[in-house]
Coordinates of C-alpha atoms and ligand atoms in Angstrom, one line a residue:
X1 CA 57.2 63.9 87.0
X2 CA 57.1 60.7 89.2
X3 CA 55.0 57.3 87.4
X4 CA 54.4 54.4 88.4
X5 CA 56.7 51.8 88.5
X6 CA 56.9 49.8 85.6
X7 CA 57.2 46.3 87.6
X8 CA 54.4 47.2 90.6
X9 CA 54.2 44.0 92.5
X10 CA 58.2 43.9 92.6
X11 CA 58.0 47.6 93.6
X12 CA 56.1 46.9 96.7
X13 CA 57.2 43.2 98.3
X14 CA 60.3 43.0 96.8
X15 CA 61.4 46.2 97.1
X16 CA 59.6 46.5 100.0
X17 CA 58.2 50.1 99.2
X18 CA 54.5 49.0 100.0
X19 CA 51.8 51.1 99.2
X20 CA 53.6 53.6 101.1
X21 CA 56.5 54.1 99.0
X22 CA 53.5 53.7 95.9
X23 CA 52.1 56.9 97.9
X24 CA 54.8 58.6 98.9
X25 CA 55.6 59.6 94.9
X26 CA 52.7 61.7 95.0
X27 CA 51.1 60.1 91.6
X28 CA 47.7 62.1 91.0
X29 CA 46.0 58.6 90.1
X30 CA 45.5 55.2 92.3
X31 CA 47.3 52.3 89.9
X32 CA 44.0 50.4 88.1
X33 CA 45.4 47.5 90.2
X34 CA 44.2 48.6 93.2
X35 CA 40.1 49.5 90.7
X36 CA 37.9 47.7 93.4
X37 CA 34.8 46.4 90.4
X38 CA 32.3 49.3 90.3
X39 CA 30.0 47.0 92.5
X40 CA 32.4 46.5 95.4
X41 CA 33.1 49.7 96.0
X42 CA 31.4 51.5 99.4
X43 CA 29.4 54.7 97.8
X44 CA 27.5 56.6 100.3
X45 CA 23.9 55.2 99.4
X46 CA 25.0 51.8 101.0
X47 CA 26.8 53.6 104.7
X48 CA 24.2 54.4 107.4
X49 CA 23.9 58.0 108.5
X50 CA 26.1 57.9 112.5
X51 CA 23.5 59.4 113.8
X52 CA 20.9 56.8 113.2
X53 CA 19.5 54.5 115.6
X54 CA 21.6 51.6 114.8
X55 CA 25.8 52.0 117.0
X56 CA 28.3 49.7 118.0
X57 CA 27.7 49.1 121.4
X58 CA 29.7 50.4 123.6
X59 CA 30.6 48.6 126.9
X60 CA 32.3 50.2 130.3
X61 CA 34.4 47.0 132.0
X62 CA 34.8 48.2 134.8
X63 CA 33.3 45.6 136.2
X64 CA 32.9 42.7 134.6
X65 CA 32.4 40.6 136.5
X66 CA 28.6 42.1 137.4
X67 CA 26.0 39.7 135.4
X68 CA 24.3 43.5 133.9
X69 CA 27.8 44.0 132.4
X70 CA 28.2 40.5 131.2
X71 CA 24.7 40.6 130.1
X72 CA 25.8 43.0 127.7
X73 CA 29.0 41.7 126.7
X74 CA 26.7 38.2 125.7
X75 CA 24.0 40.3 124.0
X76 CA 26.7 42.5 121.8
X77 CA 28.8 39.2 121.0
X78 CA 25.0 37.5 119.8
X79 CA 23.4 40.1 118.0
X80 CA 26.3 42.3 116.6
X81 CA 29.5 40.3 117.0
X82 CA 30.7 43.8 117.1
X83 CA 31.2 46.1 120.1
X84 CA 33.5 48.4 121.8
X85 CA 34.7 48.5 125.1
X86 CA 36.1 50.9 127.0
X87 CA 38.0 50.9 130.5
X88 CA 39.6 47.9 130.0
X89 CA 42.5 48.4 132.6
X90 CA 45.3 48.8 129.6
X91 CA 46.6 52.9 130.6
X92 CA 45.6 55.0 127.8
X93 CA 49.2 55.8 127.8
X94 CA 50.1 52.5 126.6
X95 CA 47.9 53.5 123.8
X96 CA 49.2 56.0 122.6
X97 CA 53.1 55.3 123.1
X98 CA 51.9 52.0 120.8
X99 CA 50.1 54.0 118.2
X100 CA 53.5 56.3 117.9
X101 CA 55.8 53.3 117.9
X102 CA 53.5 52.3 114.7
X103 CA 53.9 55.9 112.7
X104 CA 58.2 55.1 114.0
X105 CA 58.1 51.9 112.2
X106 CA 56.4 52.6 108.8
X107 CA 58.4 55.7 108.5
X108 CA 62.0 53.6 108.6
X109 CA 63.8 54.6 105.6
X110 CA 62.9 51.7 103.0
X111 CA 65.8 50.0 102.7
X112 CA 65.1 49.0 107.3
X113 CA 62.5 47.7 106.0
X114 CA 63.3 45.4 103.4
X115 CA 65.8 44.0 105.8
X116 CA 63.1 43.8 108.4
X117 CA 61.7 41.9 105.5
X118 CA 64.4 39.5 104.4
X119 CA 66.0 39.1 108.2
X120 CA 62.3 37.6 110.4
X121 CA 61.4 34.5 110.7
X122 CA 57.6 34.9 109.0
X123 CA 56.4 32.3 112.3
X124 CA 57.9 35.3 114.1
X125 CA 57.8 38.7 111.7
X126 CA 55.8 39.5 108.8
X127 CA 55.7 42.7 106.8
X128 CA 53.5 42.7 103.5
X129 CA 51.2 44.7 101.6
X130 CA 47.4 44.3 100.1
X131 CA 46.1 41.1 101.8
X132 CA 47.8 37.7 99.3
X133 CA 49.4 39.9 96.3
X134 CA 50.1 36.7 94.4
X135 CA 46.3 35.1 95.1
X136 CA 44.1 38.2 94.7
X137 CA 43.0 39.9 91.9
X138 CA 42.5 43.8 92.5
X139 CA 45.3 45.6 95.4
X140 CA 44.1 46.9 98.8
X141 CA 45.7 50.2 99.7
X142 CA 47.3 49.2 103.0
X143 CA 50.5 48.0 103.9
X144 CA 51.1 45.2 107.8
X145 CA 54.0 44.2 109.9
X146 CA 52.2 41.4 112.1
X147 CA 54.3 40.8 115.5
X148 CA 53.7 37.3 116.6
X149 CA 53.0 36.4 120.6
X150 CA 56.1 33.8 120.9
X151 CA 58.5 33.3 123.7
X152 CA 60.0 36.9 125.2
X153 CA 63.9 35.5 123.9
X154 CA 62.5 35.2 120.4
X155 CA 60.6 38.8 120.1
X156 CA 63.8 40.0 121.9
X157 CA 65.8 38.5 118.9
X158 CA 63.3 39.2 116.3
X159 CA 60.6 41.8 116.7
X160 CA 61.6 45.8 115.0
X161 CA 63.7 47.5 117.7
X162 CA 61.7 50.4 117.3
X163 CA 58.2 49.2 118.3
X164 CA 59.7 46.0 120.3
X165 CA 59.2 47.3 123.9
X166 CA 55.6 49.3 123.3
X167 CA 54.6 46.6 121.5
X168 CA 55.1 43.9 124.1
X169 CA 54.4 46.3 127.2
X170 CA 50.3 46.3 125.3
X171 CA 51.1 42.6 124.6
X172 CA 51.0 42.2 128.3
X173 CA 48.3 44.6 129.3
X174 CA 46.2 43.1 126.6
X175 CA 46.8 39.1 126.8
X176 CA 45.1 40.0 131.0
X177 CA 42.4 42.2 129.4
X178 CA 41.1 39.2 127.3
X179 CA 41.8 36.2 129.1
X180 CA 38.4 37.9 131.2
X181 CA 36.7 38.8 128.2
X182 CA 37.3 35.2 126.6
X183 CA 35.3 33.9 130.2
X184 CA 32.4 35.7 130.2
X185 CA 31.9 35.0 126.3
X186 CA 32.6 31.7 127.2
X187 CA 30.6 31.6 131.1
X188 CA 27.6 32.8 128.8
X189 CA 28.2 29.7 126.8
X190 CA 27.5 27.3 130.0
X191 CA 32.1 26.8 130.4
X192 CA 32.2 27.6 132.9
X193 CA 36.0 26.8 133.4
X194 CA 38.9 28.0 131.3
X195 CA 41.0 24.6 131.4
X196 CA 44.4 25.1 129.9
X197 CA 43.3 23.3 126.7
X198 CA 40.6 25.5 126.3
X199 CA 42.8 28.7 126.7
X200 CA 45.2 27.3 124.1
X201 CA 42.2 26.2 122.2
X202 CA 41.0 30.2 122.3
X203 CA 43.7 32.4 122.5
X204 CA 46.9 30.2 122.2
X205 CA 48.7 31.5 119.4
X206 CA 47.7 35.7 119.4
X207 CA 49.3 38.4 116.2
X208 CA 49.8 41.7 117.2
X209 CA 49.7 43.2 113.5
X210 CA 49.9 46.8 112.5
X211 CA 48.2 48.3 109.8
X212 CA 49.3 51.6 108.0
X213 CA 47.0 52.9 105.1
X214 CA 48.5 56.2 103.1
X215 CA 46.5 58.4 102.5
X216 CA 45.1 58.0 98.5
X217 CA 44.4 60.7 95.7
X218 CA 41.4 58.7 95.0
X219 CA 39.6 56.7 98.1
X220 CA 36.7 56.1 96.5
X221 CA 38.2 53.6 94.2
X222 CA 39.7 51.2 96.2
X223 CA 39.5 49.1 99.5
X224 CA 41.6 49.7 102.8
X225 CA 40.4 46.6 102.6
X226 CA 37.4 44.3 101.7
X227 CA 34.5 43.3 102.9
X228 CA 35.9 39.8 104.9
X229 CA 35.1 38.5 108.5
X230 CA 38.4 37.1 110.9
X231 CA 39.4 33.6 111.3
X232 CA 40.4 34.6 114.9
X233 CA 38.2 33.0 118.3
X234 CA 38.2 37.6 118.5
X235 CA 39.8 40.3 116.9
X236 CA 40.8 42.9 120.3
X237 CA 41.3 45.9 118.1
X238 CA 42.9 49.8 119.1
X239 CA 42.3 52.3 116.3
X240 CA 43.2 56.1 115.5
X241 CA 41.4 59.2 115.5
X242 CA 40.7 58.7 112.0
X243 CA 37.7 57.1 110.7
X244 CA 36.8 54.2 107.8
X245 CA 36.0 50.8 109.8
X246 CA 32.7 49.8 108.3
X247 CA 30.7 46.7 110.3
X248 CA 28.3 44.7 107.4
X249 CA 24.3 46.0 108.4
X250 CA 22.0 42.6 109.3
X251 CA 20.2 44.1 106.7
X252 CA 22.7 42.6 104.1
X253 CA 23.0 45.9 102.1
X254 CA 24.3 48.7 104.4
X255 CA 27.5 49.5 105.9
X256 CA 27.5 51.0 109.6
X257 CA 30.4 52.8 110.6
X258 CA 33.0 52.0 114.4
X259 CA 33.5 55.5 115.1
X260 CA 36.7 56.2 117.0
X261 CA 36.2 56.3 120.5
X262 CA 39.9 58.4 123.0
X263 CA 41.2 55.1 124.5
X264 CA 38.5 52.2 123.0
X265 CA 38.8 48.9 122.1
X266 CA 37.1 47.3 119.3
X267 CA 36.2 43.9 119.7
X268 CA 34.7 40.8 116.9
X269 CA 33.9 38.0 116.9
X270 CA 35.7 35.5 114.5
X271 CA 34.6 32.4 113.0
X272 CA 36.5 30.3 114.9
X273 CA 33.9 31.6 118.1
X274 CA 31.0 31.5 115.8
X275 CA 32.0 27.6 115.2
X276 CA 32.5 27.0 118.4
X277 CA 29.3 28.5 119.4
X278 CA 27.8 26.8 117.1
X279 CA 26.6 30.3 115.4
X280 CA 25.5 31.5 118.5
X281 CA 28.7 34.0 118.5
X282 CA 28.5 36.5 115.2
X283 CA 31.5 37.0 113.2
X284 CA 30.4 39.3 111.4
X285 CA 31.7 41.2 108.3
X286 CA 33.5 44.5 107.9
X287 CA 36.3 46.3 105.8
X288 CA 37.7 49.5 105.6
X289 CA 37.8 52.4 103.4
X290 CA 41.0 54.5 102.4
X291 CA 41.1 59.0 103.0
X292 CA 41.7 60.8 100.7
X293 CA 44.2 63.6 103.1
X294 CA 45.1 61.1 106.2
X295 CA 47.2 58.2 106.9
X296 CA 45.3 56.0 109.2
X297 CA 46.5 53.0 111.7
X298 CA 45.4 50.3 112.8
X299 CA 46.2 47.8 115.6
X300 CA 44.3 44.5 115.6
X301 CA 45.4 41.8 117.8
X302 CA 44.4 38.5 116.3
X303 CA 43.6 35.8 119.7
X304 CA 43.9 32.4 117.3
X305 CA 43.7 28.7 118.5
X306 CA 47.5 27.4 118.3
X307 CA 47.5 26.0 114.9
X308 CA 47.6 21.9 115.9
X309 CA 43.5 23.1 117.3
X310 CA 41.3 21.4 116.6
X311 CA 38.2 23.6 116.4
X312 CA 33.8 22.7 116.4
X313 CA 31.4 23.5 117.7
X314 CA 31.2 22.9 122.5
X315 CA 29.6 20.1 124.1
X316 CA 27.6 21.8 126.1
X317 CA 26.2 23.6 122.4
X318 CA 25.1 20.5 121.9
X319 CA 23.9 18.9 125.3
X320 CA 20.2 20.7 124.5
X321 CA 19.7 18.6 121.4
X322 CA 20.7 21.0 118.8
X323 CA 22.2 19.7 115.9
X324 CA 25.9 20.4 115.2
X325 CA 26.7 23.0 112.5
X326 CA 29.8 23.5 111.9
X327 CA 32.0 20.1 111.8
X328 CA 36.1 20.0 113.2
X329 CA 38.8 21.1 111.8
X330 CA 42.1 21.5 112.0
X331 CA 42.6 25.7 112.3
X332 CA 45.9 25.2 110.9
X333 CA 44.1 24.0 107.7
X334 CA 41.3 26.2 107.9
X335 CA 43.9 29.7 108.2
X336 CA 45.7 28.1 105.2
X337 CA 43.1 28.4 103.3
X338 CA 42.1 32.2 104.5
X339 CA 45.2 32.6 103.4
X340 CA 45.1 31.0 99.8
X341 CA 42.5 33.1 97.9
X342 CA 41.6 37.3 98.1
X343 CA 39.1 38.9 101.3
X344 CA 35.9 36.7 100.5
X345 CA 33.2 38.2 102.1
X346 CA 31.6 35.1 104.9
X347 CA 33.3 32.5 102.2
X348 CA 35.8 30.9 104.8
X349 CA 33.3 29.7 107.1
X350 CA 31.9 27.1 104.2
X351 CA 35.2 25.0 104.8
X352 CA 34.0 24.4 108.3
X353 CA 29.6 24.3 107.3
X354 CA 28.1 20.5 107.9
Ligands
AKG1 O1 41.7 48.3 110.1 C1 40.8 48.3 110.4 O2 39.9 49.1 111.5 C2 40.5 46.5 110.5 C3 41.2 45.9 110.0 C4 40.6 44.4 109.9 O3 39.4 44.0 109.3 C5 41.7 43.4 109.7 O4 42.8 43.7 110.0 O5 41.1 42.7 110.2
FE2_2 FE1 39.4 41.9 109.9

């Protein structure tokens, strides 16, 4: 019978087995390095039942120019910080092809993944497990591949062949959708034009991430992802049909499921847009639970500023005399701070608070 590898971090990280390699050993129990403290676990009493009044809004984007549609986006971003979009204009078959390519990538032999890990420049492709294995006290039950949306030449040189075409095709379509959505979100903050400089600040650096959560023998003890808010301006997430994403409720103590909706994209406001909107839009905490029987995948696009962008409340948000709640920060400093610790709820944004 298999046993837990003696040097777990070496097995997971250096040998590039990831938590998928651990799950493939079919151990009956989870190694203690994955045990969440009891008070941090998501038990049923903290989950709001699915049929309750409270659920994340679902918005049809077909007529995105229509003021009513724009109002519903504004209201979702203000009151929820999370919503789902259907009819976003990205062909459904591209979403399905992308999901298939994610499975293909993670099912590659470990030696191939190890070579991806060792031979890719980290500013273009990163393969990893958990969140910050060297900085966090408890590991997360997740592997990931991050593909930076760089120049076409760089993409062709470094994105892994098994998923390159699908990922690139998806990103080309997603980029057009993201520009429209940001236009709406900014228009509602009295910013009528998305000039080149603002575009760089809002969406100058995008990362497509593949998250892989293998089936877990003891899901109640672990976290797929611990509570955190994203540092992006927005995140555009495609999830498969398994489910497992939860959003913190306004009351602060309970969690609301984001149910998989076929063909939908889950949008959440990130810290950058909370800061730029001077707190009008909310970057809400979310987390992922592991599944006992099934592997789950999700594919977020982190729509980030370029590293040298300076982030702060938009002048338009201070015109009527409102006090700024946040100072100006360089995005690369904010990014470094986020990764210098484990996932830690809404703590990162303290870095920018006045
Ligand atoms: O897998 C998910 O549904 C969400 C993942 C997530 O929150 C993240 O990668 O930041
Ligand atoms: Fe997230």
